[in-house]
Structures are given as structure tokens and as C-alpha cells.
Tab-separated table of C-alpha atoms and ligand atoms in Angstrom:
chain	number	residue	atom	x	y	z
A	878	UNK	CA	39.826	96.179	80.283
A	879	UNK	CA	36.240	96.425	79.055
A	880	UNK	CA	36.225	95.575	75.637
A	881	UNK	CA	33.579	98.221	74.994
A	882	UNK	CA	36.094	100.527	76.383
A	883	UNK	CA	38.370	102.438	73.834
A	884	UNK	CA	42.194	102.847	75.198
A	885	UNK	CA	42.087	106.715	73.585
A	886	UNK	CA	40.173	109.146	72.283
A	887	UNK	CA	41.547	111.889	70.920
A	888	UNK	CA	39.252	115.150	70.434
A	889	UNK	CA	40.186	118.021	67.962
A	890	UNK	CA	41.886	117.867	64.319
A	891	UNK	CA	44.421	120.689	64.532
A	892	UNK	CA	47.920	119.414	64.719
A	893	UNK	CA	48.152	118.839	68.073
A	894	UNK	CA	45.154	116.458	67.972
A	895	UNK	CA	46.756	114.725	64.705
A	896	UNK	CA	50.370	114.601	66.359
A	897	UNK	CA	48.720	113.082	69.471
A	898	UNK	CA	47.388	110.364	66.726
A	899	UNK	CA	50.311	109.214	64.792
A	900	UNK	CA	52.099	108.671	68.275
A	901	UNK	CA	49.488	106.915	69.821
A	902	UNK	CA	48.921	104.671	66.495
A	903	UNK	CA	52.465	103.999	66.014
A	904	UNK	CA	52.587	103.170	69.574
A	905	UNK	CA	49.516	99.885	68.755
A	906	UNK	CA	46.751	101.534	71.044
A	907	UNK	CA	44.269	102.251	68.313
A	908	UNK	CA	42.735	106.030	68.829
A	909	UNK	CA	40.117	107.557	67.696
A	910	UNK	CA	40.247	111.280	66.638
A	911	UNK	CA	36.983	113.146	66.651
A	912	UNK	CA	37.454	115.843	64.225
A	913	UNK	CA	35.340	118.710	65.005
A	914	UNK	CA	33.322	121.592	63.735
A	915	UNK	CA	36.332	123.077	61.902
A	916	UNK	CA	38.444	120.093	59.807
A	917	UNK	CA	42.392	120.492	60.184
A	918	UNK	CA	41.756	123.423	63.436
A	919	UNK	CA	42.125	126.930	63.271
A	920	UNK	CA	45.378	126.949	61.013
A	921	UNK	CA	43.316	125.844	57.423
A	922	UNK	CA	41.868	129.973	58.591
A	923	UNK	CA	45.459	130.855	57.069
A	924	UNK	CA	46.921	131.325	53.717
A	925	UNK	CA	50.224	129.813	53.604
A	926	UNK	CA	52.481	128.534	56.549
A	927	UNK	CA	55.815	129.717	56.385
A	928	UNK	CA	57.185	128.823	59.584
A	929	UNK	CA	56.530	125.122	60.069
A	930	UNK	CA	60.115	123.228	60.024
A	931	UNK	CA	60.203	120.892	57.142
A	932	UNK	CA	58.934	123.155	54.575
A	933	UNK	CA	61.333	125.993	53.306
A	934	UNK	CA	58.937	127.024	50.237
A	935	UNK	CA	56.127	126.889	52.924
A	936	UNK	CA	52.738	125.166	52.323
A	937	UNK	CA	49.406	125.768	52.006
A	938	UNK	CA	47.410	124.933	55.215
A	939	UNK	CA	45.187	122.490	53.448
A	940	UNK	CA	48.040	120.781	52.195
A	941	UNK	CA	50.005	120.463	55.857
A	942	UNK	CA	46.842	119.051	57.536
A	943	UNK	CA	46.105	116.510	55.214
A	944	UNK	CA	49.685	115.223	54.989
A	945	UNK	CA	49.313	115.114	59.020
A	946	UNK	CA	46.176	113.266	58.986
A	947	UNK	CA	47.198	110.793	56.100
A	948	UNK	CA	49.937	110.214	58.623
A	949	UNK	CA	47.896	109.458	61.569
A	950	UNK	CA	45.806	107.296	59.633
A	951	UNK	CA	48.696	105.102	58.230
A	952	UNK	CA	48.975	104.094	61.378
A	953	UNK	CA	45.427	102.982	62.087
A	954	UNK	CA	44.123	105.818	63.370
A	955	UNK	CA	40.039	105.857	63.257
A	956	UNK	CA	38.483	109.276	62.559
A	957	UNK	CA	35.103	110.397	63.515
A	958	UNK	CA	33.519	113.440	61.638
A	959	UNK	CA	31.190	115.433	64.396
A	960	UNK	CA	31.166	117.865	67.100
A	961	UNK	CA	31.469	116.666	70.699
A	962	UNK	CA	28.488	117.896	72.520
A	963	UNK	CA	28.688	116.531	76.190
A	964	UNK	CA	31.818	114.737	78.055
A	965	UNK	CA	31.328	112.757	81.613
A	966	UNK	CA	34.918	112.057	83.044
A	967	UNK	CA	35.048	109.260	85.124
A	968	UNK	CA	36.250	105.486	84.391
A	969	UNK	CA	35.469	104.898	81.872
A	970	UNK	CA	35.628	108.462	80.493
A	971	UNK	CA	31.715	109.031	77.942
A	972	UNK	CA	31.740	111.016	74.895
A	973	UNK	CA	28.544	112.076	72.760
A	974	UNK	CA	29.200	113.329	69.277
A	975	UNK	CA	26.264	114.768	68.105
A	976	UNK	CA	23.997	113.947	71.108
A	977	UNK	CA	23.527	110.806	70.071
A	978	UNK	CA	26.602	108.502	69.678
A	979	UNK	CA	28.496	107.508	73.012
A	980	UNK	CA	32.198	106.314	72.858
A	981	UNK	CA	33.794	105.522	76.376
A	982	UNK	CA	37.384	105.348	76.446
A	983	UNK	CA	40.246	104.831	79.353
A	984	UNK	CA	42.358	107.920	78.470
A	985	UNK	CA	41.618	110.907	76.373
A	986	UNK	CA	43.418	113.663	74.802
A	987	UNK	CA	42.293	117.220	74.604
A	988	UNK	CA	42.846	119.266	72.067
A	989	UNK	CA	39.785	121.450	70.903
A	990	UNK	CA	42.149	124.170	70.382
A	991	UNK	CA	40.673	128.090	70.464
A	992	UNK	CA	38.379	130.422	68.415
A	993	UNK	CA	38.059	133.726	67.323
A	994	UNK	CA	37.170	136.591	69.862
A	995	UNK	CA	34.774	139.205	68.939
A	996	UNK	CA	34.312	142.850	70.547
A	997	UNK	CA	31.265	142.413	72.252
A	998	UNK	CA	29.152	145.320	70.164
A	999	UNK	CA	25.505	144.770	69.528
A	1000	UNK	CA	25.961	146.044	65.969
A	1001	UNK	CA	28.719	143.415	65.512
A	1002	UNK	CA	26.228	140.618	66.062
A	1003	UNK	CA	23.633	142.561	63.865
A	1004	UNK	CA	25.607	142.424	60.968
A	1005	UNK	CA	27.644	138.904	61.542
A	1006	UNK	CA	28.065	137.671	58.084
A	1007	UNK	CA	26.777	140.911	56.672
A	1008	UNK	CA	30.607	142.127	56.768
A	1009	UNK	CA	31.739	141.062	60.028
A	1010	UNK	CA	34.113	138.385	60.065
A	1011	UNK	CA	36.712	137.027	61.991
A	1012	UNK	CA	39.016	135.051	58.971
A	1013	UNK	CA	40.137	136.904	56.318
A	1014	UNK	CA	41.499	133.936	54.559
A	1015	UNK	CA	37.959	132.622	54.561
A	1016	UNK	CA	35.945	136.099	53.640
A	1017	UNK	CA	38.382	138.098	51.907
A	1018	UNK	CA	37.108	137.211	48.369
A	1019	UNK	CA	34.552	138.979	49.375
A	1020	UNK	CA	35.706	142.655	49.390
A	1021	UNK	CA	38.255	142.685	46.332
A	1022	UNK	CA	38.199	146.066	45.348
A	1023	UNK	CA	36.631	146.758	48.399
A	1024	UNK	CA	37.671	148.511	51.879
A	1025	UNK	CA	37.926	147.310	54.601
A	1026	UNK	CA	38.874	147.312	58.213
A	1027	UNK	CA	40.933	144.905	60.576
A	1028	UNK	CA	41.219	145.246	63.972
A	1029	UNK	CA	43.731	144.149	66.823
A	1030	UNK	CA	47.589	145.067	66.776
A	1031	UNK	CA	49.159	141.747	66.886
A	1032	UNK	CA	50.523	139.074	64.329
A	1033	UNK	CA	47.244	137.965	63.284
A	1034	UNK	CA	46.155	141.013	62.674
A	1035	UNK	CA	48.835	142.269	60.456
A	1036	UNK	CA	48.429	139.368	58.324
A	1037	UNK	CA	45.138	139.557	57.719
A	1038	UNK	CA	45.626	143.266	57.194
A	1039	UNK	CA	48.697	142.331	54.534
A	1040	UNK	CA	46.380	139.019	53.250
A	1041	UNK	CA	43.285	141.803	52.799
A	1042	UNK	CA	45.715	144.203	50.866
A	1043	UNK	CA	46.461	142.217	48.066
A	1044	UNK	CA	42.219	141.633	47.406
A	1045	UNK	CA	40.841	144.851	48.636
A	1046	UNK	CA	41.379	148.569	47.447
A	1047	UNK	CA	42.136	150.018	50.806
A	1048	UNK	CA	42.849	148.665	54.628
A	1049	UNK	CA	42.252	150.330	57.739
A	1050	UNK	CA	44.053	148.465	60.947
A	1051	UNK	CA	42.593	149.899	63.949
A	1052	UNK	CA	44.855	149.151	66.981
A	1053	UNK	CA	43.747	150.411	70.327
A	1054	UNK	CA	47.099	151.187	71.321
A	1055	UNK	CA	49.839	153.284	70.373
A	1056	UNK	CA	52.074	150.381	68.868
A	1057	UNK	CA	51.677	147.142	67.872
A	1058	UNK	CA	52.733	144.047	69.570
A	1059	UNK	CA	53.496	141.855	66.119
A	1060	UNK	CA	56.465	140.660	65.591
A	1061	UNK	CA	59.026	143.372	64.434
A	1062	UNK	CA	58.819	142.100	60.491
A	1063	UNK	CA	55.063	141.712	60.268
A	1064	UNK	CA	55.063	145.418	61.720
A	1065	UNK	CA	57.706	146.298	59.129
A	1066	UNK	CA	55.581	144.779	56.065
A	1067	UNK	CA	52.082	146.560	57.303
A	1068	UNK	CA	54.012	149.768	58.126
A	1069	UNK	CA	55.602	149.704	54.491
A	1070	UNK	CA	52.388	148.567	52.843
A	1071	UNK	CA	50.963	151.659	50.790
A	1072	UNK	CA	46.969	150.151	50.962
A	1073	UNK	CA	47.077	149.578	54.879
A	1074	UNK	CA	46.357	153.179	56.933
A	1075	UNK	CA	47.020	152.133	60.529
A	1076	UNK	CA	44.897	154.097	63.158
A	1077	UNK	CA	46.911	154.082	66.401
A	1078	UNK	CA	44.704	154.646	69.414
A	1079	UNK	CA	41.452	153.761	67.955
A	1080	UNK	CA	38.510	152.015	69.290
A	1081	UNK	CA	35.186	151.127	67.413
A	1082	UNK	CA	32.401	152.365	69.292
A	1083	UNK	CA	29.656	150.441	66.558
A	1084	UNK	CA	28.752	149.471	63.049
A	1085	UNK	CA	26.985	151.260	60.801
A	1086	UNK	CA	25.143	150.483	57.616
A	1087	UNK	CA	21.578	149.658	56.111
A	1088	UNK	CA	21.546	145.601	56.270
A	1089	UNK	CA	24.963	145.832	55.873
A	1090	UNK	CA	28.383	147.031	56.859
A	1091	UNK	CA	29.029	150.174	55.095
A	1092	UNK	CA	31.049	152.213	58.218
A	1093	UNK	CA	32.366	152.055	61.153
A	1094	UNK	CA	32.147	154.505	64.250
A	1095	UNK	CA	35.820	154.909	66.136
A	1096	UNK	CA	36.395	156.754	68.824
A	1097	UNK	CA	40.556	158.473	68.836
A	1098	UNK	CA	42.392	158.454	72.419
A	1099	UNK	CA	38.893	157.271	74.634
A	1100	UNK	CA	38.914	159.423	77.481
A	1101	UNK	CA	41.996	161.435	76.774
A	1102	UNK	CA	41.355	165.692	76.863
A	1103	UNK	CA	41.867	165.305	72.930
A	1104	UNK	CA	39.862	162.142	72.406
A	1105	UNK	CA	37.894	162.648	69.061
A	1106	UNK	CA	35.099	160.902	67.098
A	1107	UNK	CA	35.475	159.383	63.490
A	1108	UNK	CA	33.878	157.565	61.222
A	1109	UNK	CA	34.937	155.213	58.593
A	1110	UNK	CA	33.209	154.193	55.463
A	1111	UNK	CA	34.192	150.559	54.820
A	1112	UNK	CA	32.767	147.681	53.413
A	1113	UNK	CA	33.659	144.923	55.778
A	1114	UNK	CA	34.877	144.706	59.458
A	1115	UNK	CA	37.242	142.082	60.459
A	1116	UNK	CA	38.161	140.818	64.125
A	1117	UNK	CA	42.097	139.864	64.902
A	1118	UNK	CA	41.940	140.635	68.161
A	1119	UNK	CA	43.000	137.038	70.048
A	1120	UNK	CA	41.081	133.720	70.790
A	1121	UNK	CA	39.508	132.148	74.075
A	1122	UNK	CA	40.025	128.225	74.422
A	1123	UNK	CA	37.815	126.080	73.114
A	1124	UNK	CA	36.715	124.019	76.759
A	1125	UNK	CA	33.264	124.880	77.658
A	1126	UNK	CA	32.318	121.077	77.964
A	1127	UNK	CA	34.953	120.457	80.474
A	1128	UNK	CA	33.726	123.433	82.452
A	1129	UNK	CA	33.688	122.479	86.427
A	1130	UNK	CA	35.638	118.993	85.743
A	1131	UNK	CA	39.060	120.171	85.003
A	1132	UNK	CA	41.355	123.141	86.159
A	1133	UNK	CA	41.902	126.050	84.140
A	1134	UNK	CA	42.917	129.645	84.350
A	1135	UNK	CA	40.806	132.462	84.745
A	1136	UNK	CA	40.075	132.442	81.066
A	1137	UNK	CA	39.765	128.836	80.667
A	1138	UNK	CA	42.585	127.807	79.592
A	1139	UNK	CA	43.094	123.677	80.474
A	1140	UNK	CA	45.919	123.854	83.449
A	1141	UNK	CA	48.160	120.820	83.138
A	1142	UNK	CA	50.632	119.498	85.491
A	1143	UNK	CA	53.818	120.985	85.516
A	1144	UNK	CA	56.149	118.023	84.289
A	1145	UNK	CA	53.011	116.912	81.980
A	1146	UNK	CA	50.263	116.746	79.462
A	1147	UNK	CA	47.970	115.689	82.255
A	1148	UNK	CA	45.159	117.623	82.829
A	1149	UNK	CA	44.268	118.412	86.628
A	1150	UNK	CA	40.760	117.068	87.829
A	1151	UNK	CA	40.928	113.620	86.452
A	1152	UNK	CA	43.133	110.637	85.803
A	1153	UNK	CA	43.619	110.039	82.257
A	1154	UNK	CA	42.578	113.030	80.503
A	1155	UNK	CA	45.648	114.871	78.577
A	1156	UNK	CA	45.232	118.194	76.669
A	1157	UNK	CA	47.851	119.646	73.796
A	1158	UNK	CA	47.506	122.679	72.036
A	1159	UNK	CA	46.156	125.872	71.804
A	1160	UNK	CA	43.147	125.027	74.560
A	1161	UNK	CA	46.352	125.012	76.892
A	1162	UNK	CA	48.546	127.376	75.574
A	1163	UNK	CA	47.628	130.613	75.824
A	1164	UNK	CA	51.670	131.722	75.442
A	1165	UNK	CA	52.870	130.120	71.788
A	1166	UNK	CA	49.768	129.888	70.477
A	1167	UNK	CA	51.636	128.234	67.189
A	1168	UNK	CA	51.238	124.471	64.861
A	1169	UNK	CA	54.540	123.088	65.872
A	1170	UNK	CA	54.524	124.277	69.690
A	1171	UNK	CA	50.949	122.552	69.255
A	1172	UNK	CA	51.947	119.525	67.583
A	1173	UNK	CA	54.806	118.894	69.991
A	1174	UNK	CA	52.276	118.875	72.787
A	1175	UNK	CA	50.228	116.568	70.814
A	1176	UNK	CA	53.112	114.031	71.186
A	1177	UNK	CA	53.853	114.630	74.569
A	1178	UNK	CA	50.310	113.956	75.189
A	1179	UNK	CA	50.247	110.927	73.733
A	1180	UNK	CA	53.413	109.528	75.436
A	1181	UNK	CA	52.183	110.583	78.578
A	1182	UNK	CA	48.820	108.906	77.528
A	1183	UNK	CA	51.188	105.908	76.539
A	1184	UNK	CA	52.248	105.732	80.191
A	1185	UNK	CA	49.211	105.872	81.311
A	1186	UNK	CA	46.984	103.025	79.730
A	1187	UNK	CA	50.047	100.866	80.331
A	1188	UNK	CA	49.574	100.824	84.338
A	1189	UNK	CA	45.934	100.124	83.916
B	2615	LIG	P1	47.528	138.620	70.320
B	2615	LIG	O1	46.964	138.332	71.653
B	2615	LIG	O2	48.988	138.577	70.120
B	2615	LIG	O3	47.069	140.095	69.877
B	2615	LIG	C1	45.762	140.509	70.034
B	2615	LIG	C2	45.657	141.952	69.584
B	2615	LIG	O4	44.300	142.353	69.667
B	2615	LIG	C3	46.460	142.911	70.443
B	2615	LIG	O5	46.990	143.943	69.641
B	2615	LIG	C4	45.403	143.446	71.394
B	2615	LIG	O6	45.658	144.751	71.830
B	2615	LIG	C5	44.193	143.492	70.490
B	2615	LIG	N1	42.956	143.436	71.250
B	2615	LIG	C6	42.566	142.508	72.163
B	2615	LIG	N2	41.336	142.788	72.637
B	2615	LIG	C7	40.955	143.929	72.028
B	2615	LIG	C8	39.806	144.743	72.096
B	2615	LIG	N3	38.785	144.424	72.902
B	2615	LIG	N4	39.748	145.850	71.317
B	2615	LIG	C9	40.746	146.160	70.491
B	2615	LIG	N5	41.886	145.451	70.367
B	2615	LIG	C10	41.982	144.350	71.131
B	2615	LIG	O7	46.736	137.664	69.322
B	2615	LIG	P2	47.127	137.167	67.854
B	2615	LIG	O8	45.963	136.386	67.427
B	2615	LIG	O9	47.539	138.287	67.006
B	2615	LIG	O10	48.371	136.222	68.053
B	2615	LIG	C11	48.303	135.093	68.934
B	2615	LIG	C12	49.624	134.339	68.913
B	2615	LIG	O11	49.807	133.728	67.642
B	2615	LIG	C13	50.817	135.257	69.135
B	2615	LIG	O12	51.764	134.567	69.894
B	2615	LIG	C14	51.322	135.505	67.739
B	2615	LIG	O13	52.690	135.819	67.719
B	2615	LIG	C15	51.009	134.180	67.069
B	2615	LIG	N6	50.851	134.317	65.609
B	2615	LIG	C16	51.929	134.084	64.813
B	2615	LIG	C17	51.843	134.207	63.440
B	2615	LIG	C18	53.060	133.939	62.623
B	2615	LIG	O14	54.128	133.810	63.182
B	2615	LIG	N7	52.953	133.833	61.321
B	2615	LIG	C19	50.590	134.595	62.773
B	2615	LIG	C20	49.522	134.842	63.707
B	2615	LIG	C21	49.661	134.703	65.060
B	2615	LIG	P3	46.758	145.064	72.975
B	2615	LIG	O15	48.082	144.948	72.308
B	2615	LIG	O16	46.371	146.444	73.348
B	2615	LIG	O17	46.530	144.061	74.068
């Protein structure tokens, strides 16, 4: 092997990228784990983690990633603070951070996770940061006192709703359909939640406000004989509405699904398009979507990287 050549580099500090670590440490083959635009992944967007094994009082997200990256870098892990901005696969596999630092490396693990989706209104770009947000962990200090409106129909979005209730004085969740698909006790706890008014059937049509969110303009039962206009006053708009996979750089070099999702072979962690590339986590999982179905990935992507740089 060249000895310019790192044996694995491991992109993405959620915990499938730091599970992927402390295997591939413990197992002598020295990674290194560039860390990405958002420290720790999309979970430190959460307030407390209540159903990661190993903690029955829960733990705060902050707390869980640092504990995982301590334990990746007990091991010898070496981490690299910066965004990846280009990737050429080949052998060696190159990887800028930054544009201007180059690491090449024989095998490398994927796991860049997802991000937030957004609705795709003009208004909601207007007033990004001005009251639209996708994290209410992050934003919701903003609007105590305040109201405020959440949209999407699934787990996320009823815990930001719940997470919003306890700051703000009122919560609008605006689902597009006539139930929601969260699991059947995050339903129960919005349903039962006095400060959260759920609007079944309701789409936003746009923003409104001067330089600001101050209102919202929803549209009830879209093209039904009874479909009506509404509007909201609110003081901040908030997106729950799913994530896309974060794997624009490996556009055209690896497989994916139709919404770019990393496709992996079926007995595997190995990506399809090019030898030693592995992905874990949420940029291949667009079923579980959760920190211990990613972190087991991120250790079956490092055995399976294991194999790997052993028959080179
Ligand atoms: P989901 O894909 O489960 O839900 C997305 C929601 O947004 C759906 O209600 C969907 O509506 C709605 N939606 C999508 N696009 C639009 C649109 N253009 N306009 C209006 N509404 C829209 O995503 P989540 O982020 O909620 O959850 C992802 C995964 O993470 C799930 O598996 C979930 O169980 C898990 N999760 C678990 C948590 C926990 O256990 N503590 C916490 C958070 C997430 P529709 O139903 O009509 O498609």
C-alpha cells in the first residue's frame, strides 16, 4: 500500500459515522472521520433521546454524541473538522475538505446522513430565518409566548409540535391529510395537548408578513367541492415534513434510488458503483430513519470495510 494512502475514511459525525469509527479503530486500521457541517448529525436537532438502548432516564443529544465520539477517539480515531466538497472514487479513492485539503484513502465509509425538506414556496425562502425553520429544538427559544405553526403529520412533527408547546402560547400542526402517520403515542400526546390545534387536511398555499412571518395562507380539502381558504396569524413557520439524503457529491458514481438514497448490496454495507466505498445511516435508509438502526450500520460498515482492506 501507498503510504500516502489512508486505509479509511470515514465521512459524517452522526452515529453511524462514529459507530463505523470505534469499530474500525478497535480493529488497528487508523480512520479518519470528517465531521461535517452539522457536529454529532441530525440527532443534536433533538431535545432528549428516549429511545436509545442503554439509557432508561434518556439523554440529552449533546451528551450521547460526545460519549460516542470520546469512544471512537479512544481508539485512535483522527477527526477532521470541515465539509467535504468534491469526492473522485477510484484507487485510491480523493477527498477535498474545504476545496483545498486532499486525503486519498483505500476504503471509505459513507455516512453524510439526511437534511431537512422544505415545501418549495417562494415566500418560504423569502422569509428563511425570518420565522421559517426547519428545527424546533434549535429555533424554538425564539417564539416563547409566541404562536406558531408546524407542519407534516409524522413523528417529527408531533414532537416538535409537543417540544414548541411547552415555549410557545399556541401551536398549529397542519397535516395535509386526514390522520397522522406518527406513532400511535406521539399522536396520543399532540391529540391530548390543550396548546396544539391540529388542522387535518390543510395545505399552506404561502407566507405572509412585512419582513417577517406574521401568517400563514392554508388552503382546507385542495380541490375538494368544499375546499376553503384560511389564514393563520402566527409568528413562526416550522417544516417536519421528512428529509432527502445527504449524497449530492456522489451523484453519477454510485447507485441510488429515485430520491437518492445510496443503494447497497443486499448482504452488505457496500455501496454499488465502486469497490471499497461503504455507506451506513440515514443517506441509505430511507425506512428506520433512527440513531441505533444508524449506528448498527455504522458497524456493519466497518466490518465489511474490515474485510475489505484485508484482501488488498
Ligand atoms: P415522515 O416521512 O414519517 O413524515 C413526514 C410527514 O410530512 C408526513 O405526515 C407527510 O405527509 C408530511 N409531508 C411530506 N411532504 C409534505 C408536503 N409537501 N406538504 C405537507 N406535508 C408533507 O418523516 P418524519 O421526519 O416525521 O419521520 C422520519 C422517521 O423518523 C420515521 O420513521 C419516524 O418514525 C422516525 N422518527 C422517530 C422519532 C421517535 O421515535 N422519537 C422522532 C422523529 C422521527 P403524508 O403522511 O401525507 O405523506
Amino acid at each position: 500500500m501507498n503510504n500516502n494512502v489512508h486505509n479509511l475514511i470515514i465521512i459524517g459525525s452522526g452515529p453511524a459515522g462514529y459507530t463505523a469509527a470505534i469499530y474500525a479503530a478497535r480493529a488497528n486500521w487508523n480512520p479518519i472521520l470528517i465531521e461535517g457541517p452539522q457536529l454529532g448529525g441530525q440527532l443534536m436537532t433533538t431535545t432528549e433521546v428516549e429511545n436509545f438502548p442503554g439509557y432508561p432516564d434518556g439523554v440529552e443529544p449533546f451528551q450521547m454524541m460526545d460519549d460516542l465520539r470520546r469512544q471512537a477517539e479512544r481508539f485512535g480515531t483522527v477527526f477532521v473538522s470541515g465539509v467535504v466538497t468534491k469526492v473522485e472514487l477510484g484507487k485510491p479513492h480523493k477527498i477535498w475538505v474545504e476545496d483545498t485539503d486532499v486525503y486519498e484513502t483505500n476504503a471509505l465509509i459513507i455516512a453524510t446522513g439526511a437534511s431537512a425538506k422544505y415545501l418549495g414556496l417562494p415566500s418560504e425562502t423569502t422569509y428563511r430565518g425570518r420565522g421559517v425553520s426547519a428545527c424546533a429544538t434549535c429555533d424554538g427559544f425564539f417564539y416563547r409566548k409566541k404562536t406558531v405553526a408546524v407542519v407534516g403529520g409524522g413523528d417529527t412533527a408531533c414532537e416538535e409540535a409537543q417540544y414548541l408547546a411547552n415555549l410557545c402560547e399556541k401551536v398549529y400542526l397542519i397535516v395535509r391529510k386526514p390522520f397522522l402517520r406518527a406513532s400511535q403515542i406521539m399522536q396520543d400526546r399532540v391529540l391530548n395537548n390543550p396548546k396544539i390545534e391540529v388542522l387535518f387536511e390543510h395545505n399552506t398555499v404561502r407566507l405572509t408578513g412585512e419582513g417577517k412571518v406574521q401568517g400563514a395562507d392554508l388552503v382546507y380539502r385542495k380541490g375538494e367541492p368544499d375546499e376553503q381558504l384560511h389564514h393563520i396569524a402566527i409568528d413562526g413557520f416550522f417544516l417536519a415534513i421528512g428529509h432527502h439524503p445527504n449524497t449530492q457529491l456522489f451523484r453519477g458514481m454510485l447507485e441510488t434510488d429515485e430520491e437518492g438514497y445510496l443503494k447497497t448490496l443486499a448482504d452488505s454495507q457496500a455501496c454499488i458503483g465502486a469497490a471499497g466505498v461503504f455507506a451506513a445511516g440515514d443517506c441509505c435508509d430511507p425506512r428506520y430513519r433512527q440513531a441505533i438502526v444508524a449506528a448498527g450500520s455504522g458497524c456493519k460498515a466497518a466490518l465489511d470495510a474490515d474485510k475489505y482492506l484485508k484482501t488488498l
